[in-house]
Amino acid sequence: MNQPPHSTRPIHVGSKVSRQPHRVWLKKLLLVTLGSILASIGLELFLHPNQLIVGGVTGISAMFAYQMEMRLGLFLFLFNLPFILFSYGRVHKQFAIVTVLGLTVFSLSALMLHPLPAVLTHPLAAAILGGLFLGLGIGLVLSNGGTLDTLAVNHISSNLSGGKRSKIKLERIIMVMNLLVLTGAGIKFGAQQAMYSILAYLIAVEAVHFAMRGFTFNRRVYIISTQPYELQKSIRARLLREPELSPLERTNEKDWSQLPALYYTIHVFETRQLKAIVRSVDPHATVVFDMDEPNS
């Protein structure tokens, strides 16, 4: 829940992309397949056998699978299918193709792994490792242009909505649906299982971000400000960072490279501090982390 993991320029899902060499496409499809298998391992060998529910369509599918005593893989594809059909004409075909491949492998892998026993039976360990496998798998698919959980990807939904107000509305709907899924898990399996489910969900979210950053703890950030020299001086003094040559400038791309911007690579734990520095110098500056939406 696309752009590549280190893109600094927001690229909408519906934007046109250039034709890619066959080798790049093959690598992309192999990584999507690997990510889908990793996600199914986390789901079927760790989370599902221990009655741990995560958010999104994956969590809804798991709840239906428990309630109807059917295999999870069937619901994973069926509940994501309406989004694919709805968005096919509104997004680039590459996104639709990669997503269908990912969901197909995800569902088939879950079906094949279902008869196997759980790797771990302790809910805490299962929540940690299951959330990790699931998040890394989803993140790997996302970073290669697809998705495995259509409710978990806020920026895909917001791109389809086409407006900031619609984006906020969609994010609230997604948050409420995730809350309902986790609440339903608590009602069905008890408060203790619900706490483990929340832990698995949070770990999965962080693992998604980690995978989409290219499996690194570094983040790339673009700062567009009318006070670049003051910002550069403050960041140098408090974070000991110097601005770098941005990918847009390296490739001679126009657009944001023509704006008064600063480009940095920082550690993920420095994110909050960097935002505080930017706000203190220029409250109206625009900050873009990796492929996040611009924020002031």
Short mmCIF file of C-alpha atoms in Angstrom, two decimals, residues 35-202:
data_model
loop_
_atom_site.label_atom_id
_atom_site.label_comp_id
_atom_site.label_asym_id
_atom_site.label_seq_id
_atom_site.Cartn_x
_atom_site.Cartn_y
_atom_site.Cartn_z
CA GLY A 35 7.28 -11.12 -1.17
CA SER A 36 3.95 -12.90 -1.64
CA ILE A 37 5.43 -16.18 -0.39
CA LEU A 38 7.00 -14.46 2.65
CA ALA A 39 3.65 -12.86 3.49
CA SER A 40 1.83 -16.20 3.23
CA ILE A 41 4.43 -17.84 5.50
CA GLY A 42 3.87 -15.20 8.15
CA LEU A 43 0.13 -15.57 7.84
CA GLU A 44 -0.29 -19.36 7.65
CA LEU A 45 2.65 -20.64 9.72
CA PHE A 46 2.63 -18.03 12.50
CA LEU A 47 -0.43 -15.80 12.75
CA HIS A 48 -3.46 -17.78 11.57
CA PRO A 49 -2.77 -20.99 13.57
CA ASN A 50 -2.38 -18.91 16.74
CA GLN A 51 -5.61 -16.97 16.17
CA LEU A 52 -3.79 -13.69 15.59
CA ILE A 53 -5.56 -11.14 13.40
CA VAL A 54 -3.96 -8.17 11.64
CA GLY A 55 -5.77 -5.25 10.04
CA GLY A 56 -6.78 -4.64 6.45
CA VAL A 57 -8.28 -7.10 4.01
CA THR A 58 -5.89 -9.75 5.38
CA GLY A 59 -7.51 -9.45 8.82
CA ILE A 60 -11.03 -9.46 7.38
CA SER A 61 -10.19 -12.57 5.36
CA ALA A 62 -8.84 -14.30 8.48
CA MET A 63 -12.00 -13.49 10.45
CA PHE A 64 -14.20 -14.96 7.72
CA ALA A 65 -11.95 -18.02 7.47
CA TYR A 66 -12.29 -18.64 11.22
CA GLN A 67 -16.03 -18.02 11.21
CA MET A 68 -16.83 -20.20 8.19
CA GLU A 69 -14.05 -22.76 8.84
CA MET A 70 -12.72 -22.38 5.31
CA ARG A 71 -9.21 -21.86 4.02
CA LEU A 72 -7.81 -18.37 4.33
CA GLY A 73 -6.30 -18.26 0.83
CA LEU A 74 -9.75 -18.25 -0.79
CA PHE A 75 -10.87 -15.13 1.05
CA LEU A 76 -7.57 -13.31 0.47
CA PHE A 77 -8.18 -13.24 -3.27
CA LEU A 78 -11.96 -12.77 -3.18
CA PHE A 79 -11.90 -9.75 -0.86
CA ASN A 80 -9.12 -7.99 -2.78
CA LEU A 81 -10.66 -8.73 -6.18
CA PRO A 82 -13.31 -5.94 -6.09
CA PHE A 83 -10.61 -3.29 -5.60
CA ILE A 84 -8.66 -4.62 -8.57
CA LEU A 85 -11.75 -4.61 -10.79
CA PHE A 86 -12.71 -1.12 -9.59
CA SER A 87 -9.26 0.38 -10.07
CA TYR A 88 -8.17 -1.40 -13.27
CA GLY A 89 -9.32 1.40 -15.53
CA ARG A 90 -8.01 4.12 -13.21
CA VAL A 91 -4.46 2.97 -12.55
CA HIS A 92 -1.57 1.99 -14.77
CA LYS A 93 -1.73 -1.55 -16.14
CA GLN A 94 1.64 -2.33 -14.56
CA PHE A 95 0.13 -1.87 -11.10
CA ALA A 96 -2.83 -4.11 -11.96
CA ILE A 97 -0.61 -6.85 -13.42
CA VAL A 98 1.84 -6.87 -10.50
CA THR A 99 -1.00 -6.79 -7.97
CA VAL A 100 -2.86 -9.69 -9.60
CA LEU A 101 0.36 -11.71 -9.68
CA GLY A 102 1.09 -10.94 -6.04
CA LEU A 103 -2.41 -11.76 -4.84
CA THR A 104 -2.50 -14.97 -6.86
CA VAL A 105 0.81 -16.20 -5.44
CA PHE A 106 -0.20 -14.99 -1.96
CA SER A 107 -3.49 -16.90 -2.09
CA LEU A 108 -2.05 -20.09 -3.63
CA SER A 109 0.86 -20.12 -1.17
CA ALA A 110 -1.57 -19.72 1.73
CA LEU A 111 -3.65 -22.61 0.42
CA MET A 112 -0.58 -24.86 0.11
CA LEU A 113 0.80 -23.92 3.53
CA HIS A 114 -2.53 -24.29 5.32
CA PRO A 115 -2.18 -28.05 6.12
CA LEU A 116 1.25 -27.53 7.73
CA PRO A 117 1.48 -27.15 11.53
CA ALA A 118 2.37 -23.84 13.13
CA VAL A 119 6.09 -23.16 13.46
CA LEU A 120 5.54 -21.55 16.88
CA THR A 121 2.69 -22.02 19.34
CA HIS A 122 3.57 -19.24 21.80
CA PRO A 123 1.40 -16.26 20.78
CA LEU A 124 4.02 -13.61 21.63
CA ALA A 125 6.76 -15.21 19.50
CA ALA A 126 4.23 -15.98 16.75
CA ALA A 127 3.04 -12.35 16.75
CA ILE A 128 6.59 -11.02 16.42
CA LEU A 129 7.79 -13.36 13.69
CA GLY A 130 4.43 -13.54 11.91
CA GLY A 131 4.13 -9.76 11.77
CA LEU A 132 7.73 -9.53 10.57
CA PHE A 133 7.29 -12.04 7.72
CA LEU A 134 3.92 -10.57 6.70
CA GLY A 135 5.17 -6.97 6.74
CA LEU A 136 8.39 -7.70 4.86
CA GLY A 137 6.43 -9.60 2.22
CA ILE A 138 3.84 -6.84 1.76
CA GLY A 139 6.58 -4.20 1.70
CA LEU A 140 8.55 -6.10 -0.92
CA VAL A 141 5.50 -6.26 -3.18
CA LEU A 142 4.70 -2.59 -2.58
CA SER A 143 8.22 -1.46 -3.42
CA ASN A 144 7.95 -3.30 -6.74
CA GLY A 145 4.71 -1.69 -7.83
CA GLY A 146 1.88 -3.83 -6.46
CA THR A 147 0.01 -4.58 -3.24
CA LEU A 148 -1.17 -7.60 -1.25
CA ASP A 149 -3.62 -5.76 0.98
CA THR A 150 -5.71 -3.08 -0.66
CA LEU A 151 -6.90 -1.58 2.64
CA ALA A 152 -3.41 -1.30 4.07
CA VAL A 153 -2.07 1.12 1.48
CA ASN A 154 -3.26 4.64 2.24
CA HIS A 155 -1.38 6.33 -0.61
CA ILE A 156 -2.95 4.06 -3.24
CA SER A 157 -6.41 4.92 -1.97
CA SER A 158 -5.60 8.60 -1.80
CA ASN A 159 -4.24 8.62 -5.35
CA LEU A 160 -7.45 7.06 -6.57
CA SER A 161 -9.48 9.62 -4.64
CA GLY A 162 -7.79 12.59 -6.30
CA GLY A 163 -8.12 15.13 -3.47
CA LYS A 164 -6.76 15.99 -0.06
CA ARG A 165 -10.18 16.01 1.59
CA SER A 166 -11.03 12.64 0.04
CA LYS A 167 -7.64 11.33 1.13
CA ILE A 168 -8.31 12.26 4.76
CA LYS A 169 -11.77 10.69 4.55
CA LEU A 170 -10.35 7.46 3.10
CA GLU A 171 -7.63 7.30 5.75
CA ARG A 172 -10.25 7.63 8.47
CA ILE A 173 -12.36 4.88 6.89
CA ILE A 174 -9.32 2.61 6.71
CA MET A 175 -8.43 3.36 10.33
CA VAL A 176 -12.00 2.62 11.48
CA MET A 177 -12.11 -0.64 9.50
CA ASN A 178 -8.78 -1.76 10.98
CA LEU A 179 -10.07 -0.88 14.44
CA LEU A 180 -13.25 -2.88 13.82
CA VAL A 181 -11.22 -5.88 12.62
CA LEU A 182 -9.00 -5.83 15.72
CA THR A 183 -12.03 -5.29 17.98
CA GLY A 184 -13.75 -8.25 16.36
CA ALA A 185 -10.66 -10.34 17.02
CA GLY A 186 -10.79 -9.33 20.68
CA ILE A 187 -14.46 -10.28 20.96
CA LYS A 188 -13.97 -13.65 19.28
CA PHE A 189 -10.64 -14.74 20.76
CA GLY A 190 -10.37 -12.73 23.98
CA ALA A 191 -8.55 -9.61 25.14
CA GLN A 192 -5.16 -11.32 25.47
CA GLN A 193 -5.22 -12.55 21.88
CA ALA A 194 -6.33 -9.10 20.78
CA MET A 195 -3.24 -7.56 22.41
CA TYR A 196 -1.01 -10.04 20.59
CA SER A 197 -2.87 -9.24 17.36
CA ILE A 198 -2.24 -5.51 17.83
CA LEU A 199 1.44 -6.25 18.42
CA ALA A 200 1.59 -8.33 15.22
CA TYR A 201 -0.16 -5.51 13.31
CA LEU A 202 2.27 -2.85 14.55
#
